[in-house]
mmCIF file with all atom_site columns, C-alpha atoms and ligand atoms in Angstrom:
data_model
loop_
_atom_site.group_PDB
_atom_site.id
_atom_site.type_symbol
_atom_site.label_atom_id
_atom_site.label_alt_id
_atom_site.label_comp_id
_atom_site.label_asym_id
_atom_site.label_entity_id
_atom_site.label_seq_id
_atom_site.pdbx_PDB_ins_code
_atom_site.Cartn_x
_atom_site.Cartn_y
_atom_site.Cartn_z
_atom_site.occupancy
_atom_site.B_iso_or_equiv
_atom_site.pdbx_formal_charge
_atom_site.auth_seq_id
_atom_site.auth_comp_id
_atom_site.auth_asym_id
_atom_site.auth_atom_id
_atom_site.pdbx_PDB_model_num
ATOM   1   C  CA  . UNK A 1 1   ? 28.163 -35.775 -28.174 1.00 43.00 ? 15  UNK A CA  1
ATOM   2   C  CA  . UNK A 1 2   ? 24.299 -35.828 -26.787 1.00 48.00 ? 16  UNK A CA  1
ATOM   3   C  CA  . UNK A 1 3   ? 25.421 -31.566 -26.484 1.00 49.00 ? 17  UNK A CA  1
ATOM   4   C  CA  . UNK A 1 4   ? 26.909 -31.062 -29.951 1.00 48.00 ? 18  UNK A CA  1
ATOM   5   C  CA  . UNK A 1 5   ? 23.363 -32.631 -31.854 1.00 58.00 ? 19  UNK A CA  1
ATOM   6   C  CA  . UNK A 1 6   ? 21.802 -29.679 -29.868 1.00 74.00 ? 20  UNK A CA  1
ATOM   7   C  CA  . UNK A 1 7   ? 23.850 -26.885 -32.167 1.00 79.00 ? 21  UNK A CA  1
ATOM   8   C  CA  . UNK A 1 8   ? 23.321 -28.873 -34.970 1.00 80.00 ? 22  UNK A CA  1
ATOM   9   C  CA  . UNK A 1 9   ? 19.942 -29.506 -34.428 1.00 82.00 ? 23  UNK A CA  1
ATOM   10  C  CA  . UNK A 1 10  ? 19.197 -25.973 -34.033 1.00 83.00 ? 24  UNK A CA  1
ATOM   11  C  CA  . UNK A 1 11  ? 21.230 -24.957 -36.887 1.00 85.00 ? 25  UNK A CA  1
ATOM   12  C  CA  . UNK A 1 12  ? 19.428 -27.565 -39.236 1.00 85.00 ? 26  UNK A CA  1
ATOM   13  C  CA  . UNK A 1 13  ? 16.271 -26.343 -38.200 1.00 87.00 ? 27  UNK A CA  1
ATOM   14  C  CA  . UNK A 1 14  ? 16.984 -22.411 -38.856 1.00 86.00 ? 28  UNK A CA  1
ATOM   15  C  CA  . UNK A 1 15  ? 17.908 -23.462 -42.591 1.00 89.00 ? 29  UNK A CA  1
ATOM   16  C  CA  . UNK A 1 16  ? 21.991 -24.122 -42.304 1.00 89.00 ? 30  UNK A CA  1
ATOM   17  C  CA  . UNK A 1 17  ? 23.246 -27.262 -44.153 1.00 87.00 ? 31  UNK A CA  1
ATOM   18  C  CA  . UNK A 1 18  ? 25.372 -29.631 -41.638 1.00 85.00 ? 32  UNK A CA  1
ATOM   19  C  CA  . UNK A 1 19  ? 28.188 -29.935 -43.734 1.00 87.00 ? 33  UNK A CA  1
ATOM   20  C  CA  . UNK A 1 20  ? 31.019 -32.346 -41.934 1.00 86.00 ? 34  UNK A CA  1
ATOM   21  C  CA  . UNK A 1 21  ? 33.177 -29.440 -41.588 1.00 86.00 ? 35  UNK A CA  1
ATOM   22  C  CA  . UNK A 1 22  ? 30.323 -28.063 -39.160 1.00 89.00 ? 36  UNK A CA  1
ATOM   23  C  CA  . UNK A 1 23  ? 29.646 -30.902 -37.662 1.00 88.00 ? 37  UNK A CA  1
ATOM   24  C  CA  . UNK A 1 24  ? 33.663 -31.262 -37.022 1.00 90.00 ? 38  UNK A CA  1
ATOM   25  C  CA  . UNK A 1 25  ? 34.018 -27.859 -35.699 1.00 92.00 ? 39  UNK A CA  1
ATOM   26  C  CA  . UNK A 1 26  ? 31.026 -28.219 -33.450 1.00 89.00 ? 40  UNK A CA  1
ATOM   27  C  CA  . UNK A 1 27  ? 32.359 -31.318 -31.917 1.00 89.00 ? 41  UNK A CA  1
ATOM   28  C  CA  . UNK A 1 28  ? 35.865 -29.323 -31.293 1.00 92.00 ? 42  UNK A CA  1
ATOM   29  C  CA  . UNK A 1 29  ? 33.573 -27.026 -29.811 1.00 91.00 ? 43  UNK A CA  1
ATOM   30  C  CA  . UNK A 1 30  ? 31.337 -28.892 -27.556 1.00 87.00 ? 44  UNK A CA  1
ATOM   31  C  CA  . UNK A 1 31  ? 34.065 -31.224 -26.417 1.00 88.00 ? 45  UNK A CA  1
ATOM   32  C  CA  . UNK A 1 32  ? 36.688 -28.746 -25.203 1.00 86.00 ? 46  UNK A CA  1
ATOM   33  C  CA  . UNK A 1 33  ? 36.927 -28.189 -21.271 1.00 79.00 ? 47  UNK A CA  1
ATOM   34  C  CA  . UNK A 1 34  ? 37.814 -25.057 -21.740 1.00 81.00 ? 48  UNK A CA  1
ATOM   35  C  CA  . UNK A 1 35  ? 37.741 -21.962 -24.083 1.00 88.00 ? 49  UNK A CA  1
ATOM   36  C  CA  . UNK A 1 36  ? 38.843 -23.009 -27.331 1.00 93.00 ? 50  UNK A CA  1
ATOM   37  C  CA  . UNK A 1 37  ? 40.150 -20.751 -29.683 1.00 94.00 ? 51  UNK A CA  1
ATOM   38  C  CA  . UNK A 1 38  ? 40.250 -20.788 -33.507 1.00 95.00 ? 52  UNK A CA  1
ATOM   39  C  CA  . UNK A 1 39  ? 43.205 -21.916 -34.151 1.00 94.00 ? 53  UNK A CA  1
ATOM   40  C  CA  . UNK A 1 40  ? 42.537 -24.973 -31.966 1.00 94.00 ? 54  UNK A CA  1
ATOM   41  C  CA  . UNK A 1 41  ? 39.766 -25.771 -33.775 1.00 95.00 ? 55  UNK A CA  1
ATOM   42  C  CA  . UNK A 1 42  ? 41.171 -25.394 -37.151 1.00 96.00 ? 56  UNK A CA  1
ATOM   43  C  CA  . UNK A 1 43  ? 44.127 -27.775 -35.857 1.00 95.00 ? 57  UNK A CA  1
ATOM   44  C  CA  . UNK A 1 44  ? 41.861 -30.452 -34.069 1.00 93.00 ? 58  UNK A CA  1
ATOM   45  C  CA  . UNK A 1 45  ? 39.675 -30.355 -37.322 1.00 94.00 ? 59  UNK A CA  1
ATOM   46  C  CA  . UNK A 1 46  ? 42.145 -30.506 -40.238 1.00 94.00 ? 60  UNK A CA  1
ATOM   47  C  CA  . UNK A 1 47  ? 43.755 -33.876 -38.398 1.00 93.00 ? 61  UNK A CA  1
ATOM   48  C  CA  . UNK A 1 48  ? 40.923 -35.456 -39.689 1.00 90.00 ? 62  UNK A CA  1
ATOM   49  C  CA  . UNK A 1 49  ? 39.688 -33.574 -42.621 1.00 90.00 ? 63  UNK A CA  1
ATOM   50  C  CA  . UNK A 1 50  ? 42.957 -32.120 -44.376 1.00 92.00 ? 64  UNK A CA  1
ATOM   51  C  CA  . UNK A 1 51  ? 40.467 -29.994 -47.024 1.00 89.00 ? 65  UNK A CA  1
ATOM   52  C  CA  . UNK A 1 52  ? 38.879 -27.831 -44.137 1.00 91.00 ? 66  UNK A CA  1
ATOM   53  C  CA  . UNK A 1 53  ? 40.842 -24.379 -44.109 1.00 91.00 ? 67  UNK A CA  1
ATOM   54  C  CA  . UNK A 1 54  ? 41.036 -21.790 -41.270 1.00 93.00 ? 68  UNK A CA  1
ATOM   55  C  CA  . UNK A 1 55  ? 38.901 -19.160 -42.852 1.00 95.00 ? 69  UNK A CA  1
ATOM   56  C  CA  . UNK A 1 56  ? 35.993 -21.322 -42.760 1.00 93.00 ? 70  UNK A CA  1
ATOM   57  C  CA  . UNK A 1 57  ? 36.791 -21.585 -38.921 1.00 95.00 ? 71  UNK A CA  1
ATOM   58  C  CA  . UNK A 1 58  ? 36.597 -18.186 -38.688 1.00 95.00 ? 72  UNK A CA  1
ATOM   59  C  CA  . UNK A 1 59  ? 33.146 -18.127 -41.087 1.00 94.00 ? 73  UNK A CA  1
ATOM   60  C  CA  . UNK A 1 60  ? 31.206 -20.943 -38.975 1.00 94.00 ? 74  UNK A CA  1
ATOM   61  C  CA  . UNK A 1 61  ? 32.359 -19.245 -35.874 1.00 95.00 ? 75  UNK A CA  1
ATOM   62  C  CA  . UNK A 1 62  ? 31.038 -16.091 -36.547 1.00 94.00 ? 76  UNK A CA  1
ATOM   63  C  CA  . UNK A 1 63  ? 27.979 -17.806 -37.500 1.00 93.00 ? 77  UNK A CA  1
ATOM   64  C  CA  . UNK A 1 64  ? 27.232 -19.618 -34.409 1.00 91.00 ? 78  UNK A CA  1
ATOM   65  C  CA  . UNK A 1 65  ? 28.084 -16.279 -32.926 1.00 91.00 ? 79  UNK A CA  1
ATOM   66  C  CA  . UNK A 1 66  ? 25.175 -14.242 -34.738 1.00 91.00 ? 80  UNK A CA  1
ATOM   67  C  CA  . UNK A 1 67  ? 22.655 -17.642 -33.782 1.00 88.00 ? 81  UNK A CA  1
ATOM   68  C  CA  . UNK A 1 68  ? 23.672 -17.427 -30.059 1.00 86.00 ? 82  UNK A CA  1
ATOM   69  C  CA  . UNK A 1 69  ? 25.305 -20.748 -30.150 1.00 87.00 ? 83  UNK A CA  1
ATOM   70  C  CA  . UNK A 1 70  ? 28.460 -20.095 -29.120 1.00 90.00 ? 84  UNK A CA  1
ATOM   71  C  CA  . UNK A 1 71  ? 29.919 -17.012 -26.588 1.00 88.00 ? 85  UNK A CA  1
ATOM   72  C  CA  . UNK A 1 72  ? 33.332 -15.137 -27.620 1.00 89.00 ? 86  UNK A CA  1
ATOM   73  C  CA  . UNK A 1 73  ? 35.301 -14.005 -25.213 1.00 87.00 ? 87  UNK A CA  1
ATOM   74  C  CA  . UNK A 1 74  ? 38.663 -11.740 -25.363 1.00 86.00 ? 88  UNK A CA  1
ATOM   75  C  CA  . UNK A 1 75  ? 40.984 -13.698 -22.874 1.00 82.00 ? 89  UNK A CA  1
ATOM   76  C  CA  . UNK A 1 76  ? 43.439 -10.674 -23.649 1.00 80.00 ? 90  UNK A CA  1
ATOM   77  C  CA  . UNK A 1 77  ? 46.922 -10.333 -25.701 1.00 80.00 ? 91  UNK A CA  1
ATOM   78  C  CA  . UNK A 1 78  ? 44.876 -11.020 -28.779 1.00 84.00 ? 92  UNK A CA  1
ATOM   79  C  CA  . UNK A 1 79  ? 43.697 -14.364 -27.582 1.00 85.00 ? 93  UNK A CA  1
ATOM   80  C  CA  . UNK A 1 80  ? 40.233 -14.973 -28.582 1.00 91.00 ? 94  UNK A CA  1
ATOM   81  C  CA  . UNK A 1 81  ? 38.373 -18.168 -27.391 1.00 91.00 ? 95  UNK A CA  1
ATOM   82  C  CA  . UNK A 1 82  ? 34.677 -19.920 -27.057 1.00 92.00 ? 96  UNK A CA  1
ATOM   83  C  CA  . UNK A 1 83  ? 32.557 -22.181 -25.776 1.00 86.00 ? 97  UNK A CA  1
ATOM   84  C  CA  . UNK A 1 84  ? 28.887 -23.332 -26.028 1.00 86.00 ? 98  UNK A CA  1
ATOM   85  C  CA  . UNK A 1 85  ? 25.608 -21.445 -24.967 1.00 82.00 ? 99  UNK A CA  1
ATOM   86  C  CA  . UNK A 1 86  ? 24.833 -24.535 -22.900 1.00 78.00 ? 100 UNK A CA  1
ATOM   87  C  CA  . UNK A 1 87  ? 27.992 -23.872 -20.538 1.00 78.00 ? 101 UNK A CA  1
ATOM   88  C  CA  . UNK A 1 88  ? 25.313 -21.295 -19.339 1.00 77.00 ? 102 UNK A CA  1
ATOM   89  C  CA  . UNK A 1 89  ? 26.160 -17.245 -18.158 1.00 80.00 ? 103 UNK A CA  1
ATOM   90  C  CA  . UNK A 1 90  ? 29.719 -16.976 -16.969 1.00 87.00 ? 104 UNK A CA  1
ATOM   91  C  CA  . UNK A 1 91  ? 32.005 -14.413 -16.165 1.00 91.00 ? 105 UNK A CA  1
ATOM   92  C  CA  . UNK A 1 92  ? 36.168 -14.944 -15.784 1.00 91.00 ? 106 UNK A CA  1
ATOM   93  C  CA  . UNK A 1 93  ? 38.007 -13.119 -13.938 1.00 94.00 ? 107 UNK A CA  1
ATOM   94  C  CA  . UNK A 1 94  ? 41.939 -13.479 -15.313 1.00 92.00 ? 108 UNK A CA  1
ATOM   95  C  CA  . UNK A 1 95  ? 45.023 -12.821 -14.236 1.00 94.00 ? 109 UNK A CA  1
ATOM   96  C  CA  . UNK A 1 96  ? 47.751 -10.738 -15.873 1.00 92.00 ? 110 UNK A CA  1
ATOM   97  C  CA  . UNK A 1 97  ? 50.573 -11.657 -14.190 1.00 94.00 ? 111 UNK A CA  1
ATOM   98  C  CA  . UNK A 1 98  ? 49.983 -15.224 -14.232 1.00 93.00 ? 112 UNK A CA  1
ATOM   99  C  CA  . UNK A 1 99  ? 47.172 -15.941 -16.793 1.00 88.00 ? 113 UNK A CA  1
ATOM   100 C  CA  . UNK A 1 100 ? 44.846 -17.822 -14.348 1.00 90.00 ? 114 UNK A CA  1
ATOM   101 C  CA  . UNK A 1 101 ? 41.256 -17.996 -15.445 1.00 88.00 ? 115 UNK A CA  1
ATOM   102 C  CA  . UNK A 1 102 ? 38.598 -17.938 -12.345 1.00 91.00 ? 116 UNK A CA  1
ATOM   103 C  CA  . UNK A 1 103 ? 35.236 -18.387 -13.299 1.00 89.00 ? 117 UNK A CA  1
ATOM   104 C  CA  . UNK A 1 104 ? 32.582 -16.597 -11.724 1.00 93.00 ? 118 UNK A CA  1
ATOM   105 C  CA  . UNK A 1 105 ? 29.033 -17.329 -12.199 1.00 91.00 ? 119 UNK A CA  1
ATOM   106 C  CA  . UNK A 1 106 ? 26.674 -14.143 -14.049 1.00 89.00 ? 120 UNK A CA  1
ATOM   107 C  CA  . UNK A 1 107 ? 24.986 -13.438 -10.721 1.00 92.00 ? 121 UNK A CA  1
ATOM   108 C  CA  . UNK A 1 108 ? 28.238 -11.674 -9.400  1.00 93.00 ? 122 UNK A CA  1
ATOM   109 C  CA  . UNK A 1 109 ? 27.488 -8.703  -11.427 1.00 94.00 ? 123 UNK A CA  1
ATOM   110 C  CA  . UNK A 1 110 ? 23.970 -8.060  -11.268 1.00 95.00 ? 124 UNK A CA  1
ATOM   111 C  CA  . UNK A 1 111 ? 24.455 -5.479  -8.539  1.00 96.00 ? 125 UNK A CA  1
ATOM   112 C  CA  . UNK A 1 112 ? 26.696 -3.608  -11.661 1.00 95.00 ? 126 UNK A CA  1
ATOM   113 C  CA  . UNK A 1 113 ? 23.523 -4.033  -13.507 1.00 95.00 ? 127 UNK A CA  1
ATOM   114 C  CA  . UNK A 1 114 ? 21.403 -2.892  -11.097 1.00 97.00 ? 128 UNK A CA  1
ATOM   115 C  CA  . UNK A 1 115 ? 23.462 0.222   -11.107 1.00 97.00 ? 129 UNK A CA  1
ATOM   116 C  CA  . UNK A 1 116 ? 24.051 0.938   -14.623 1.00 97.00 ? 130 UNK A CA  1
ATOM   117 C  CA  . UNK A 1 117 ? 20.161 0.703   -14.831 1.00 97.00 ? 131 UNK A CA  1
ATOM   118 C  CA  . UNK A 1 118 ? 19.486 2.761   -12.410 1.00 97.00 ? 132 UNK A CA  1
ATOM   119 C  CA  . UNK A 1 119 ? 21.959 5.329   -12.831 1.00 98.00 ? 133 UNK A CA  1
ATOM   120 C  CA  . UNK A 1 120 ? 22.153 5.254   -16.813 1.00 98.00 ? 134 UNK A CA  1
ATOM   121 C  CA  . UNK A 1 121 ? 18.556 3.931   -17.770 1.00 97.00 ? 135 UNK A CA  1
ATOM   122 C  CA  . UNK A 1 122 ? 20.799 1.434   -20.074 1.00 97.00 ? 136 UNK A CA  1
ATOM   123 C  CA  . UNK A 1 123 ? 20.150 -2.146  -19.658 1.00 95.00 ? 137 UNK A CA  1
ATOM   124 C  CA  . UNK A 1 124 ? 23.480 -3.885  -20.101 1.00 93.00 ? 138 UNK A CA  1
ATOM   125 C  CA  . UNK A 1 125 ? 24.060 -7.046  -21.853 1.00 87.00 ? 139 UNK A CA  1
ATOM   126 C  CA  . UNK A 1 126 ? 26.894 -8.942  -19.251 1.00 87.00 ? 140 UNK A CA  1
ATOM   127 C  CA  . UNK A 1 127 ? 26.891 -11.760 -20.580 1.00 80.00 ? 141 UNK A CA  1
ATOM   128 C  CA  . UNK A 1 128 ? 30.583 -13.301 -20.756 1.00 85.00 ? 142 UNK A CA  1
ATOM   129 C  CA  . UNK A 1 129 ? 33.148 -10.822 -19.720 1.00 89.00 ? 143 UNK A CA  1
ATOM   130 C  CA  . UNK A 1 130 ? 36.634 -11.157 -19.092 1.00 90.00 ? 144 UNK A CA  1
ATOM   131 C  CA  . UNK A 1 131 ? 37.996 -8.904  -16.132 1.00 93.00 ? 145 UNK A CA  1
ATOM   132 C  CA  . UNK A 1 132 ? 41.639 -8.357  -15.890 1.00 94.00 ? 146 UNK A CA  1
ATOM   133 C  CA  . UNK A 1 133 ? 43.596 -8.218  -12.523 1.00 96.00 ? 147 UNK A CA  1
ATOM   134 C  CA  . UNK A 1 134 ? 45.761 -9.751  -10.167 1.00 97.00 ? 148 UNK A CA  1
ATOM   135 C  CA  . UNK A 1 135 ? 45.021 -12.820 -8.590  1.00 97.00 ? 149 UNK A CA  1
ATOM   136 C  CA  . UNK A 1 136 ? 45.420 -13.886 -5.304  1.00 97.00 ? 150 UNK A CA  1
ATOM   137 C  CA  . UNK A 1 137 ? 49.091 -15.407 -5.272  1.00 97.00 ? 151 UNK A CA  1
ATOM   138 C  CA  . UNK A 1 138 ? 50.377 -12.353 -7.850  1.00 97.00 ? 152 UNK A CA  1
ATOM   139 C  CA  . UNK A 1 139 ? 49.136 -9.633  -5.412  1.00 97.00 ? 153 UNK A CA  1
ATOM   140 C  CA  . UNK A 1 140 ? 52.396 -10.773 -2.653  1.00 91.00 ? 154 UNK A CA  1
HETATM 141 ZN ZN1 . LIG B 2 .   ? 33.562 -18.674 -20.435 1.00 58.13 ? 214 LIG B ZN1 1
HETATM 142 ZN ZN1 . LIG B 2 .   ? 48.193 -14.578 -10.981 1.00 58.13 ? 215 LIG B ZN1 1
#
């Protein structure tokens, strides 16, 4: 919980009200192991607060997005899921055979960055990216 008074404290102090829905869909946030996706959220929260509806899911979510609170990430096949800025730079690589998620940590692709800077002039923002392939036990 120590982790989810972080968002909120930085949301309170940019001006956002801490309504309980926030504070609920923080928590779903903040708490989940893994990349949680909106409809999770919306289920998790409206177990204990039957008023909340999905589009205000979608709403918070794309606010924490905008703040930097919260990373996106397309886990493919329409599948959209987060997690907090304080899980720190990530990368997954996934699987489409099998759907396993490895994660990799950011450093992996500086050398792309490196080269895209280099060859490009573009500085390129690689922040949480989902790379689809085969994993290990699908390539036999
Ligand atoms: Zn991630
Ligand atoms: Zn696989």
């Amino acid at each position: 919980m120590e982790r989810s008074r972080d968002i909120a404290g930085k949301l309170s102090r940019q001006g956002y009200r801490l309504t309980p829905q926030r504070v609920m869909i923080l928590d779903a946030i903040e708490n989940s192991d893994n990349h949680i996706s909106a409809e999770e959220i919306y289920s998790q929260v409206v177990a204990t607060y039957p008023k909340i509806n999905i589009s205000t899911v979608y709403r918070t979510l794309e606010l924490l997005k905008q703040l930097g609170l919260i990373y996106e990430i397309d886990l493919g096949e329409g599948r959209i899921g987060y997690h907090p800025e304080s899980r720190g730079h990530h990368h997954h690589l996934i699987c489409r055979n099998c759907g396993a998620v490895i994660d990799v940590g950011e450093s992996v692709l500086f050398p792309i960055q490196a080269i895209l800077l280099q060859a490009f002039e573009f500085r390129a923002d690689l922040r949480h990216l989902a790379i689809f392939g085969l994993c290990k036990n699908c390539q036999k």
